[in-house]
Amino acid sequence: MSKTNVDEKFLDKKITRRQMLKLTGVGVAGLAIGASGLGGVLSAFGEELFVDDDTTATNKVNFYGKHQSGIATAVQTNIYFAALNVLVNSKQELQELFKMWTPLAIRMMNGESISMEKQNDLIPPKDTGEAQGLDARNLSITFGVGLSLFEKQELGLASLKPAELKDLPHFPKDQLDEAYTGGDICIQACADDPQVAFHAVRNLVRAASGKVTIKWSQAGFNSFPVEKGKKQTPRNLFAFKDGTENPSGEKDMNEVVWVQPGESTSWMTSGTYLVVRRIQLHLETWDRTSLKEQEKTFGRHRESGAPLGKRNEFDGMEIERKDENGNYIVPENSHVFLAKQAKARIMRRSYSYSSGIIDSTGAYDAGLVFVSFQKDPEQFIKIQNALGRLDKLNEYITHRGSGVFACFPGVKKGSYIGEALFNTL
Amino acid sequence: MSKTNVDEKFLDKKITRRQMLKLTGVGVAGLAIGASGLGGVLSAFGEELFVDDDTTATNKVNFYGKHQSGIATAVQTNIYFAALNVLVNSKQELQELFKMWTPLAIRMMNGESISMEKQNDLIPPKDTGEAQGLDARNLSITFGVGLSLFEKQELGLASLKPAELKDLPHFPKDQLDEAYTGGDICIQACADDPQVAFHAVRNLVRAASGKVTIKWSQAGFNSFPVEKGKKQTPRNLFAFKDGTENPSGEKDMNEVVWVQPGESTSWMTSGTYLVVRRIQLHLETWDRTSLKEQEKTFGRHRESGAPLGKRNEFDGMEIERKDENGNYIVPENSHVFLAKQAKARIMRRSYSYSSGIIDSTGAYDAGLVFVSFQKDPEQFIKIQNALGRLDKLNEYITHRGSGVFACFPGVKKGSYIGEALFNTL
């Protein structure tokens, strides 16, 4: 993080671009304020230097903080995940892109239009407008950068590539489709509304017109049973609860998710790595399988979500339990048994998707937008390797898409998304 | 509707298949009760003859009534629309299919599992289970039949085809994709939850395994701004309010939507015709268009939804208004001006969709699952013809999919979906 010495009152004041021009006495053409000077953000698109979290906004997730939003944030009902390729030719242009995005992301997370300027109807609307009238709906926006970004010579980022950011190995039964794989940058927009999530990506991409293209994207959803006013663990399309064993609390998150000082390259401190997998669930095959087999496949009871042989969702898995014949109660080829062998933990933050029918087969194009966060993608790789060819779940799923992204640490007020990367020499 | 003379108490009593066998004294193999005799439903899948609307269920839309649900029902946040092809070889098998579906649809609209029988874990779960723990979420299920169904000689339905059920003509700028067009049967599942809507179609199709295949399907969503606790008209992905001018109230609905006695073939009385169009909205082009042009394209103001030159969404369109130079205030090539020339009305009940990226172009595969109901598809055709080549909106949209379906009247207790069709000689 850069040290900034900024008049806090100035930072707190929302100013229009017009006011700013008066203040600085320069014309639009001459507009340039060094990020190092103010530690600030000046966007050619947004009209303000700094935008605050609007803490009075309804259903608001905070933008500023030690970590990015959309990771420890309580999982929402909707995701729109986009993997972008960049068209910019220099590190500086890339830096400007993230600076430009910063106030836009904040505005949208405030439930506001991306621009507070009065709309001139002779030009295209600044905000595409479909989220107008909707509140923030707990929108979170998470930015990450992929391996391919560091491999672009013209960007000169090669020396900044974290050692942890590597292509995933080919796993048994992977059938990755290039149309759902990779990307230079990812934007994970999650909200309790599909239109708000889509709107966020659409407006960020539009504001970066000519600088990025969408390589692939996927919408997804979660449906939460509510008991006594409290959201319960959602079920995936195989009807099993997904996310029961996630880390929680600061200690857990620091152990599993947040990069600690010295654990990765310095600019990733307080950041994390995102793994996304577009996993087709073969619903037709699953639906022909007996309940017993289904439960033995996951290692849990379907209805309660409890470990096999136990009663309640949050009862301990205690994987070593055996029956009177000395056989494991949770089968050795079950998803959870094998995953436990990896001795690795991740934070799952997945959504379901249903995208119509696969034309050639008539099967549902439906499944899981699997998203996990971990301080090192190796944690995911370990688990996936432990599942290997043995995982009973393999019969019912195919991984069709994949991505690994280094997610920056959070943004301090007066800073911008990714500053740690750009400020590293 | 068939006349039935049924012991009301018997109808009201929920009985299990086992109890039923005792009552009737027959074995499973000999199980057959004529629909004409009991006017009843016996499903090989569901275990009950009749299922009631559970009027105590939370967020419940009624199944029984003069009209099917999902038409006059307040529009929900989510749709899963499926067009099916049938594999059955006789009218009787088709009739059995709709009988079998009836108690399943009711159960799901009650927010229940499709089966109340205790699950035997040695067989596949009767209900796929992903909606477990969620309430009814205002699920509505609307069934319709397409032209192709009446053209299947083996079904012997040719003489029952309503004259109104025809293929739509080719409209200017149509680029229909066979993968999103047609179907023998449609199921429109709408709910205030994407998983509940998907679950409904999945379980109906699964219960009809070997009898139907999904030809195409599309998920969609609506996001409702809420003002003073009241849902407002949702915006489409062009940010314009969609559905402002819908008919409302019984008189209006009888004029526009519900087939009145003598207006179509007799079995369609109290039914309606559904038109579905998968319309891609070219967001990238739209987003490069000035606000003024956008508003002139629709004929409405974007922010308020008001007719051009007016202030409020529900102000009268008064299409003949002219400015001081004698020019129409609402341009003659605007969407609404042209649509008004048709002198025809329809009930719009559309949803947005965002299904990733079109691989070949990198453009959003996003737009409108346009659904309209009308007592005659000719109403839709008239409007579409009036829009013709002139509609300014043509520049920004492409119709990619299409279907027309005759939606049965509603179901009376003791009857089943489509009985009017099957009871017509």
Tab-separated table of N, CA and C in Angstrom, chain B residues 10-26 28 31 33 41-51 103 107 114-118 126:
chain	number	residue	atom	x	y	z
B	10	PHE	N	-65.067	-37.957	-0.530
B	10	PHE	CA	-64.036	-38.829	-1.084
B	10	PHE	C	-62.969	-38.001	-1.799
B	11	LEU	N	-63.455	-37.009	-2.507
B	11	LEU	CA	-62.520	-36.133	-3.215
B	11	LEU	C	-61.614	-35.384	-2.252
B	12	ASP	N	-62.192	-35.016	-1.124
B	12	ASP	CA	-61.441	-34.189	-0.179
B	12	ASP	C	-60.415	-34.978	0.606
B	13	LYS	N	-60.606	-36.297	0.613
B	13	LYS	CA	-59.731	-37.101	1.461
B	13	LYS	C	-58.456	-37.470	0.713
B	14	LYS	N	-57.374	-37.195	1.324
B	14	LYS	CA	-56.115	-37.617	0.732
B	14	LYS	C	-55.929	-39.096	1.044
B	15	ILE	N	-55.754	-39.903	0.048
B	15	ILE	CA	-55.528	-41.314	0.325
B	15	ILE	C	-54.260	-41.771	-0.365
B	16	THR	N	-53.627	-42.729	0.246
B	16	THR	CA	-52.397	-43.236	-0.340
B	16	THR	C	-52.753	-44.284	-1.385
B	17	ARG	N	-51.778	-44.575	-2.221
B	17	ARG	CA	-52.014	-45.577	-3.246
B	17	ARG	C	-52.378	-46.907	-2.579
B	18	ARG	N	-51.689	-47.202	-1.448
B	18	ARG	CA	-51.951	-48.446	-0.745
B	18	ARG	C	-53.415	-48.517	-0.285
B	19	GLN	N	-53.863	-47.402	0.313
B	19	GLN	CA	-55.258	-47.366	0.768
B	19	GLN	C	-56.216	-47.531	-0.400
B	20	MET	N	-55.853	-46.913	-1.498
B	20	MET	CA	-56.691	-46.960	-2.679
B	20	MET	C	-56.842	-48.387	-3.180
B	21	LEU	N	-55.743	-49.120	-3.120
B	21	LEU	CA	-55.792	-50.509	-3.585
B	21	LEU	C	-56.767	-51.300	-2.732
B	22	LYS	N	-56.720	-51.058	-1.431
B	22	LYS	CA	-57.657	-51.737	-0.532
B	22	LYS	C	-59.093	-51.348	-0.872
B	23	LEU	N	-59.304	-50.078	-1.045
B	23	LEU	CA	-60.651	-49.576	-1.333
B	23	LEU	C	-61.246	-50.217	-2.577
B	24	THR	N	-60.406	-50.286	-3.626
B	24	THR	CA	-60.936	-50.752	-4.902
B	24	THR	C	-60.760	-52.250	-5.079
B	25	GLY	N	-59.918	-52.821	-4.221
B	25	GLY	CA	-59.749	-54.259	-4.260
B	25	GLY	C	-59.037	-54.780	-5.491
B	26	VAL	N	-58.227	-53.943	-6.092
B	26	VAL	CA	-57.480	-54.410	-7.260
B	26	VAL	C	-55.989	-54.343	-6.998
B	28	VAL	N	-51.961	-53.724	-8.371
B	28	VAL	CA	-51.339	-52.650	-9.155
B	28	VAL	C	-51.523	-52.900	-10.648
B	31	LEU	N	-54.802	-51.848	-12.093
B	31	LEU	CA	-55.207	-50.504	-11.688
B	31	LEU	C	-55.675	-49.666	-12.867
B	33	ILE	N	-58.908	-46.731	-13.475
B	33	ILE	CA	-60.185	-46.124	-13.181
B	33	ILE	C	-60.457	-45.123	-14.284
B	41	VAL	N	-58.099	-38.561	-11.291
B	41	VAL	CA	-56.727	-38.667	-11.738
B	41	VAL	C	-56.070	-39.815	-11.011
B	42	LEU	N	-55.523	-40.726	-11.758
B	42	LEU	CA	-54.737	-41.740	-11.098
B	42	LEU	C	-53.392	-41.805	-11.779
B	43	SER	N	-52.407	-41.557	-11.033
B	43	SER	CA	-51.078	-41.497	-11.604
B	43	SER	C	-50.307	-42.727	-11.206
B	44	ALA	N	-49.560	-43.252	-12.157
B	44	ALA	CA	-48.680	-44.368	-11.828
B	44	ALA	C	-47.510	-43.859	-10.997
B	45	PHE	N	-47.303	-42.551	-11.010
B	45	PHE	CA	-46.157	-41.959	-10.323
B	45	PHE	C	-46.579	-41.397	-8.973
B	46	GLY	N	-47.536	-40.497	-9.019
B	46	GLY	CA	-48.061	-39.975	-7.761
B	46	GLY	C	-48.916	-41.047	-7.114
B	47	GLU	N	-49.055	-40.985	-5.801
B	47	GLU	CA	-49.776	-42.050	-5.130
B	47	GLU	C	-51.203	-41.687	-4.778
B	48	GLU	N	-51.646	-40.521	-5.214
B	48	GLU	CA	-52.975	-40.094	-4.827
B	48	GLU	C	-53.852	-39.816	-6.019
B	49	LEU	N	-55.139	-39.978	-5.793
B	49	LEU	CA	-56.108	-39.711	-6.846
B	49	LEU	C	-56.247	-38.216	-7.061
B	50	PHE	N	-56.474	-37.515	-5.971
B	50	PHE	CA	-56.691	-36.081	-6.059
B	50	PHE	C	-55.807	-35.377	-5.048
B	51	VAL	N	-55.316	-34.260	-5.456
B	51	VAL	CA	-54.537	-33.446	-4.533
B	51	VAL	C	-55.203	-32.080	-4.473
B	103	PRO	N	-51.475	-34.066	-10.335
B	103	PRO	CA	-51.185	-33.988	-8.893
B	103	PRO	C	-49.761	-33.520	-8.603
B	107	ARG	N	-48.952	-30.410	-6.160
B	107	ARG	CA	-48.030	-30.573	-5.037
B	107	ARG	C	-46.934	-29.526	-5.049
B	114	ILE	N	-43.146	-33.754	-4.647
B	114	ILE	CA	-44.157	-34.327	-5.542
B	114	ILE	C	-44.734	-35.626	-4.997
B	115	SER	N	-44.105	-36.196	-4.000
B	115	SER	CA	-44.616	-37.438	-3.414
B	115	SER	C	-44.651	-37.339	-1.900
B	116	MET	N	-45.742	-37.804	-1.297
B	116	MET	CA	-45.833	-37.807	0.149
B	116	MET	C	-45.444	-39.176	0.708
B	117	GLU	N	-45.179	-40.131	-0.181
B	117	GLU	CA	-44.789	-41.466	0.289
B	117	GLU	C	-43.420	-41.415	0.934
B	118	LYS	N	-43.246	-42.263	1.925
B	118	LYS	CA	-41.935	-42.345	2.557
B	118	LYS	C	-40.920	-42.833	1.522
B	126	LYS	N	-38.076	-39.817	-5.293
B	126	LYS	CA	-39.213	-39.475	-6.152
B	126	LYS	C	-39.142	-38.028	-6.578
